[in-house]
mmCIF file of C-alpha atoms in Angstrom:
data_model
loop_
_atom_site.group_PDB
_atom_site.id
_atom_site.type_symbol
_atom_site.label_atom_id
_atom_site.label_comp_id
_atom_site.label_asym_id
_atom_site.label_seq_id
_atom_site.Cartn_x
_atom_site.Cartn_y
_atom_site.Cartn_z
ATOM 1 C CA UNK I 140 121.761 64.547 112.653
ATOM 2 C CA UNK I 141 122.171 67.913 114.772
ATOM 3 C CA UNK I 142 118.807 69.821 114.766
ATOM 4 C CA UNK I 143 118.771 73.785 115.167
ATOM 5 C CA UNK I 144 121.235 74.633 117.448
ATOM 6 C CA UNK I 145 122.141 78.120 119.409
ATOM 7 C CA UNK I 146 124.316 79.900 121.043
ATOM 8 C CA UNK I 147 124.788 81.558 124.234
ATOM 9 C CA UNK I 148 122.596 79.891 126.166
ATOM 10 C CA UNK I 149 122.381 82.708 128.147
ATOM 11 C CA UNK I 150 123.768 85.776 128.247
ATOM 12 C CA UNK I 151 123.646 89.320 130.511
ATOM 13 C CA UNK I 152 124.096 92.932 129.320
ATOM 14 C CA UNK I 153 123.401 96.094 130.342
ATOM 15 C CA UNK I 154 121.282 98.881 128.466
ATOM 16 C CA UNK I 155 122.770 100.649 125.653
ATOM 17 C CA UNK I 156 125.161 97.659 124.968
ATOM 18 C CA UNK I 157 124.896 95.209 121.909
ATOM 19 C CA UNK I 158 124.540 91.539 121.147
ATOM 20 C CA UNK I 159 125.198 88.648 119.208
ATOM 21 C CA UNK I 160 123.285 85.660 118.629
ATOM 22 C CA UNK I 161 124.505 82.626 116.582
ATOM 23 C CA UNK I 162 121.963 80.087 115.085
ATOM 24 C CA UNK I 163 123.321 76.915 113.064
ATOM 25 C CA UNK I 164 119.927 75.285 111.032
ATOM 26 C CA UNK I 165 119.657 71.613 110.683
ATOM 27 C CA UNK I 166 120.983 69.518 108.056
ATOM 28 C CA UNK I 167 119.790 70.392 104.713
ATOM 29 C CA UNK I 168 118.335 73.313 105.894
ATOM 30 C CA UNK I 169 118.699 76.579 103.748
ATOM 31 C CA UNK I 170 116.127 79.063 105.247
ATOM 32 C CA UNK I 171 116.384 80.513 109.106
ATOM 33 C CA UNK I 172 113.921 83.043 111.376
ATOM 34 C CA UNK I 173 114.256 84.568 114.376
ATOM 35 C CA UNK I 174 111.519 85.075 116.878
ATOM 36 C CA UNK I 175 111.594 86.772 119.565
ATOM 37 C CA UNK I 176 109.592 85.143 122.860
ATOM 38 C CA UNK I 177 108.821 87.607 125.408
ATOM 39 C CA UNK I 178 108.024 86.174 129.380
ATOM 40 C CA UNK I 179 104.295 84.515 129.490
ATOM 41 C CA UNK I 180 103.863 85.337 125.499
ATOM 42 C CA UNK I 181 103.899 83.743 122.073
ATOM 43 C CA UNK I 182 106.820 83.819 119.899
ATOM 44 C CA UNK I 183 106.869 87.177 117.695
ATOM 45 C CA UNK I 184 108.337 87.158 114.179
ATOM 46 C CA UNK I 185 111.743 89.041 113.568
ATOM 47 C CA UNK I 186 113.062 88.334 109.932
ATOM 48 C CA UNK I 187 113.918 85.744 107.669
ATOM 49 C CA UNK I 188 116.998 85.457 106.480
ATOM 50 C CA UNK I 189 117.290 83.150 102.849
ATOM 51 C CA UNK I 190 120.226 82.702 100.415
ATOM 52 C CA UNK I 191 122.211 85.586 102.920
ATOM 53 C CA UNK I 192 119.006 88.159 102.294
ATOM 54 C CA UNK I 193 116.795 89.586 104.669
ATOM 55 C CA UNK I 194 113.412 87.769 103.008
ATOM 56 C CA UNK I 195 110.524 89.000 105.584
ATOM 57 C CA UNK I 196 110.254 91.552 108.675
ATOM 58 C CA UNK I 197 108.097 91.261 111.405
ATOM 59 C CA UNK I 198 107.321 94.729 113.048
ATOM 60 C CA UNK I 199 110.393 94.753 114.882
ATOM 61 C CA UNK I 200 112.885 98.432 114.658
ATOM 62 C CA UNK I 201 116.308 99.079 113.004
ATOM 63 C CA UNK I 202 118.190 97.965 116.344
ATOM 64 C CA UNK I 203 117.672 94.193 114.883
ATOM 65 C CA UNK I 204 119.512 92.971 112.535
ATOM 66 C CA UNK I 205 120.941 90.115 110.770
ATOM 67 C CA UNK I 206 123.050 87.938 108.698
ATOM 68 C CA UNK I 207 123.108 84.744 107.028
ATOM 69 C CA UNK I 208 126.329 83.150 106.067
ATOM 70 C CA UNK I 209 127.180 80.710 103.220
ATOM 71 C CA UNK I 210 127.013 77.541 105.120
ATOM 72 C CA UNK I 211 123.252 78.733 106.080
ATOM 73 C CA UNK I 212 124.054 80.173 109.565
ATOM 74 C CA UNK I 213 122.920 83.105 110.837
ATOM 75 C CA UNK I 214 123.316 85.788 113.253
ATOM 76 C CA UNK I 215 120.963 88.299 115.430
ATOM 77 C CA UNK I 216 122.374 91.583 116.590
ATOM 78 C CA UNK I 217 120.322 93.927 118.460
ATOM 79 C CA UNK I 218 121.980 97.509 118.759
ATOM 80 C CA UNK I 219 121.597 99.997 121.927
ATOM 81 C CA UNK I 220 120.013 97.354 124.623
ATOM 82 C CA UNK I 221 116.902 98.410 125.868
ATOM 83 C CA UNK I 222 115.382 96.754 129.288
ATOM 84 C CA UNK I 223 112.276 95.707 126.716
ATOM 85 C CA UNK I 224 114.770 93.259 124.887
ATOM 86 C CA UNK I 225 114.685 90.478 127.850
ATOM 87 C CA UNK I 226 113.854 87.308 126.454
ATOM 88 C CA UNK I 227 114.163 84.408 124.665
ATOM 89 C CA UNK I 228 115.540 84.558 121.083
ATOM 90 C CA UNK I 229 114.208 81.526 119.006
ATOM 91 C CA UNK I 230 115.878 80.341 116.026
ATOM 92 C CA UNK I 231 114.153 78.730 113.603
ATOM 93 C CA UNK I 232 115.182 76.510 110.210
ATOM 94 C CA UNK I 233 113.278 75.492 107.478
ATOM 95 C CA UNK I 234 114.003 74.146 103.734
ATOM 96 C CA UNK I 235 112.972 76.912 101.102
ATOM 97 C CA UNK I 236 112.384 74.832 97.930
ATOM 98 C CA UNK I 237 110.275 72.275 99.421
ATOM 99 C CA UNK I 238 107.692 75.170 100.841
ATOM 100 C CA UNK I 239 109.165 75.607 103.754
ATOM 101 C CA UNK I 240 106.173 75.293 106.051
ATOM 102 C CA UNK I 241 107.895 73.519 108.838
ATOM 103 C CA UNK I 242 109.874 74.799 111.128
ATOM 104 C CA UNK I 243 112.621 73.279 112.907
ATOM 105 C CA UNK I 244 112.861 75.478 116.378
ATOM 106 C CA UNK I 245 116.470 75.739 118.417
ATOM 107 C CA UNK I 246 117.007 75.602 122.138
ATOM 108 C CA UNK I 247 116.725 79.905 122.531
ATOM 109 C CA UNK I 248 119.095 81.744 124.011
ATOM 110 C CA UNK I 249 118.290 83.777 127.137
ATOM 111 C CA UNK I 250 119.120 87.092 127.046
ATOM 112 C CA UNK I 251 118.618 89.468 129.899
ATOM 113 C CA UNK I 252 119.058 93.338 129.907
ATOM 114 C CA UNK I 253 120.130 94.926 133.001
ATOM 115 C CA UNK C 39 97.442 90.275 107.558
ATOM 116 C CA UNK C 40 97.174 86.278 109.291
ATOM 117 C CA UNK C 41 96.510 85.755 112.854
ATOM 118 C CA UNK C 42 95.450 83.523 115.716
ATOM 119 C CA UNK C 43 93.401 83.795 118.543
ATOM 120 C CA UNK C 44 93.546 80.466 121.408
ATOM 121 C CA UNK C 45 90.775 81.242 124.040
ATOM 122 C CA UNK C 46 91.702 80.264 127.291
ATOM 123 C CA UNK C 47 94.915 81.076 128.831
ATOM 124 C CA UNK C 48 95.166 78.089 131.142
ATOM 125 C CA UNK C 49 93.507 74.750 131.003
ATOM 126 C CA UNK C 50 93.271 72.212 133.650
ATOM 127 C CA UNK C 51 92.168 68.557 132.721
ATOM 128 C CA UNK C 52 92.264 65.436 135.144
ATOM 129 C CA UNK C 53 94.680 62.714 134.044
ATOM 130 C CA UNK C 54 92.827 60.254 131.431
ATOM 131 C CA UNK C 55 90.288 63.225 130.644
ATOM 132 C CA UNK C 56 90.217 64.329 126.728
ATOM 133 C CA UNK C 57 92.015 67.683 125.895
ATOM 134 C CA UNK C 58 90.883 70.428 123.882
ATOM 135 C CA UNK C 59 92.604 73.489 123.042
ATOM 136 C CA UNK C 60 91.229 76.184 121.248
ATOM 137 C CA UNK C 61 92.602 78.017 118.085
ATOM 138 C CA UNK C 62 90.942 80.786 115.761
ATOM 139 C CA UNK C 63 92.313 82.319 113.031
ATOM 140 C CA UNK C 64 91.780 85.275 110.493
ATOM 141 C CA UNK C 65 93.159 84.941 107.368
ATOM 142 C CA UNK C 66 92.166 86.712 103.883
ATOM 143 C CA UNK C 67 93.977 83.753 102.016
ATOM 144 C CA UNK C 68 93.981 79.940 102.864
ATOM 145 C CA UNK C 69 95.829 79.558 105.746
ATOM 146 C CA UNK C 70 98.545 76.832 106.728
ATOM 147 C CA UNK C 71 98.476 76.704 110.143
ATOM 148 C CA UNK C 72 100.134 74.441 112.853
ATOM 149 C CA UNK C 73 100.629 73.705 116.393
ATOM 150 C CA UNK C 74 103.454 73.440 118.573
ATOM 151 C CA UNK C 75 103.833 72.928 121.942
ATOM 152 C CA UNK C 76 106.996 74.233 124.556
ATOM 153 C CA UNK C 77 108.086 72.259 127.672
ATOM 154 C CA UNK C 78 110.130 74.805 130.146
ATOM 155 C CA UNK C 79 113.118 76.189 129.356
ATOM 156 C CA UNK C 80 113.306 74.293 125.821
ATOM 157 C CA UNK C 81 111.797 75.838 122.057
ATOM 158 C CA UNK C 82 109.254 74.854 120.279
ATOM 159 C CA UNK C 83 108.279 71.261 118.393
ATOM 160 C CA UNK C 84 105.579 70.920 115.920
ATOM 161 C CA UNK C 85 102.950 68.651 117.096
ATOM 162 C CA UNK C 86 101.104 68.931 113.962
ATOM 163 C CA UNK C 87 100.336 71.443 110.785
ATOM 164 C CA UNK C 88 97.558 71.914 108.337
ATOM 165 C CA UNK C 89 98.320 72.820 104.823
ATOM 166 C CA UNK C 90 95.096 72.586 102.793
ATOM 167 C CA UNK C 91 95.223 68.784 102.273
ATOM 168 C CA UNK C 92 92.734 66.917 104.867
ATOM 169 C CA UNK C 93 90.842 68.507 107.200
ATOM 170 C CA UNK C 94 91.542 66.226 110.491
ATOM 171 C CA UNK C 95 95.705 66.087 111.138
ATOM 172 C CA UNK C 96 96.443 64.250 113.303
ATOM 173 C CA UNK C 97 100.169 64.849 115.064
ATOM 174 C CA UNK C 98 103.143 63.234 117.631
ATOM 175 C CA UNK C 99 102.118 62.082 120.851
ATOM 176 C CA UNK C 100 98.081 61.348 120.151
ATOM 177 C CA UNK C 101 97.234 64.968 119.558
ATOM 178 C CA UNK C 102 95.048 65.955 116.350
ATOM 179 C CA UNK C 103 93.199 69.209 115.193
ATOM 180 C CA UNK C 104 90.460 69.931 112.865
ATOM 181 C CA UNK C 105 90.043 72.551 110.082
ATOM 182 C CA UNK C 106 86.847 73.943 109.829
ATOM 183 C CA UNK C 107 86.593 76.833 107.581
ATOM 184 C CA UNK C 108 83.114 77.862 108.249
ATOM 185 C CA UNK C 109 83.792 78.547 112.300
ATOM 186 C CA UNK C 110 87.604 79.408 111.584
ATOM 187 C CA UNK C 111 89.066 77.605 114.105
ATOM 188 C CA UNK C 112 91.796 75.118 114.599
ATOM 189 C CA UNK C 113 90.987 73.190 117.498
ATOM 190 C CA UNK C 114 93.766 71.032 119.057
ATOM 191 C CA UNK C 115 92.464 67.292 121.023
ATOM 192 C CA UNK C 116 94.137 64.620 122.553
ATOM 193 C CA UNK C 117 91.228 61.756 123.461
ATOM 194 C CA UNK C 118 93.289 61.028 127.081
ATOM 195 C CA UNK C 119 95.456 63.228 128.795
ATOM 196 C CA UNK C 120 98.671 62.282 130.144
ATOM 197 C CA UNK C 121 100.670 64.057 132.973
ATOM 198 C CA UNK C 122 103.264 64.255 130.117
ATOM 199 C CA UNK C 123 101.368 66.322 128.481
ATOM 200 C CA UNK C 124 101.636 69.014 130.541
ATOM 201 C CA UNK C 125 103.290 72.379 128.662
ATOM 202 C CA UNK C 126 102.551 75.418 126.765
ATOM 203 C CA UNK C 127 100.909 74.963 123.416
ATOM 204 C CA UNK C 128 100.827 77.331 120.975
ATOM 205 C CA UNK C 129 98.641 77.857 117.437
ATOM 206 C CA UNK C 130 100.396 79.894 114.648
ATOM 207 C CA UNK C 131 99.647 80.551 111.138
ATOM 208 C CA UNK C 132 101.805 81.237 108.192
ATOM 209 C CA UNK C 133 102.264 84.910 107.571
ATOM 210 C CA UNK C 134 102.601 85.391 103.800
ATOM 211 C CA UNK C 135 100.583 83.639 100.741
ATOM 212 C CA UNK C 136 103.037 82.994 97.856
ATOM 213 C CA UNK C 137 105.494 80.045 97.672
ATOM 214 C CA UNK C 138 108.141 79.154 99.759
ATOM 215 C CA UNK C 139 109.154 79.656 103.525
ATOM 216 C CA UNK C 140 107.228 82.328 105.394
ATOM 217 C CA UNK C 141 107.399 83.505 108.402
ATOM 218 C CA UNK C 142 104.862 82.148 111.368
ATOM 219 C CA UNK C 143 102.464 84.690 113.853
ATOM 220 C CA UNK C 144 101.542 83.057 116.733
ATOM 221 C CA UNK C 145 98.927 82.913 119.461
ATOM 222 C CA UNK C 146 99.771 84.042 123.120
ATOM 223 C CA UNK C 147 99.689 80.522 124.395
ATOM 224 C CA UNK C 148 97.424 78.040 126.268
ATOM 225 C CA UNK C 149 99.090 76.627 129.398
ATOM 226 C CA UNK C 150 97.835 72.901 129.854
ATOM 227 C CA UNK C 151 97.299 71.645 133.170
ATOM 228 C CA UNK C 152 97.158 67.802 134.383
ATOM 229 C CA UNK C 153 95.700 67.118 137.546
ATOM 230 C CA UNK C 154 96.513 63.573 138.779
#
C-alpha cells in the first residue's frame, strides 16, 4: 500500500515564474492539505482540498491555489514566484468520514526560488 | 483560533537518559492534538495524537504524552533515549471544532539531541 506520495522532488525557478505541485493521498484516502514548511520552522497550513473543494485556508494569499481531482489527487500552484516561497511543500492525506484527525504526511517537494 | 507553543528550541539528552519535550496549547474548544516527529530531508509521521479519550497516549517507538487540561500542556516522554531518536519533533493541534478533517497549526519545532 503506497502512502502519500509527491512530486518533484525538487524543483528550481526563478521569481515571477509559476509552479506545480502534484500530491497522490494514500489508499482510501479522500481528504488532502498542503503545508507549507519554511527552513528551521513548523509546517504552516495552506488549504484543504475535499470532494474537489477548497474546504479550509490557512492565512496564505491568492498566489496559492489548488485542485483536487476525482481520483482524490491534488495539485498546488503558486502564481508570480516570490524569493519568500523557498521551501518545502508538505502534502498531507487524511479520510473525511472517519474524522479525519490523522494525517498521513508525503515526502515534500523542495522548491527553491531564485 | 488553536495554537501551540513547545518551549525549548533544542534539547540535548545523553543516550539512556529520559526525554521530555514540551508542548502548550490554547484552545477555546477541546483540542485534538498530536505529535509528530521529522528525520532530515523526509515529512512528517505521527508518533502519537490525543482526541479526548484517555489522558496518557502513548505512541510508536516508546514515546507517550499526557493531557492535562488544568496546565494546558501536552508534554511528549520517552523513559530512555536512543541515538535513533534523534530528529525534529513537532506538537500541532487541530484547527477547526466541528466534524470531519481539519486542518493542523503547528509548533516551531524542538530539535532533539542524543549525546552518546
Amino acid at each position: 500500500d503506497a502512502g502519500v506520495t509527491q512530486s518533484p522532488t525538487h524543483l528550481i525557478k526563478t521569481r515571477g515564474q509559476q509552479v506545480t505541485l502534484r500530491c497522490s493521498p494514500k489508499s482510501g484516502h479522500d481528504t488532502v492539505s498542503w503545508y507549507q514548511q519554511a527552513l528551521g520552522q513548523g509546517p504552516q497550513f495552506i488549504f484543504q482540498y475535499y470532494e474537489e473543494e477548497e474546504r479550509q485556508r490557512g492565512n496564505f494569499p491568492d498566489r496559492f491555489s489548488g485542485h483536487q481531482f476525482p481520483n482524490y489527487s491534488s495539485e498546488l500552484n503558486v502564481n508570480a514566484l516570490l524569493l519568500g516561497d523557498s521551501a518545502l511543500y508538505l502534502c498531507a492525506s487524511s479520510f473525511r468520514t472517519s474524522g479525519g484527525h490523522e494525517q498521513f504526511f508525503g515526502p515534500g517537494t523542495r522548491l527553491t526560488v531564485l | 483560533a488553536q495554537s501551540v507553543t513547545q518551549l525549548g528550541s533544542h534539547v540535548s539528552v545523553s543516550e539512556g537518559a529520559l526525554v521530555l519535550l514540551r508542548c502548550n496549547y490554547s484552545s477555546s474548544v477541546p483540542p485534538y492534538l498530536f505529535w509528530y516527529v521529522q528525520y532530515p530531508n523526509q515529512g512528517l509521521q505521527l508518533l502519537l495524537k490525543y482526541t479526548s479519550a484517555a489522558t496518557l497516549v502513548k505512541g510508536i517507538n516508546g514515546f507517550e504524552a499526557e493531557f492535562k487540561k488544568s496546565e494546558t500542556s501536552f508534554h511528549l516522554t520517552k523513559p530512555s533515549a536512543h541515538m535513533s531518536d534523534a530528529a525534529e519533533y513537532f506538537c500541532a493541534v487541530r484547527r477547526g471544532s466541528g466534524g470531519g478533517a481539519d486542518g493542523l497549526t503547528f509548533g516551531k519545532g524542538t530539535h532533539l539531541i542524543i549525546q552518546p
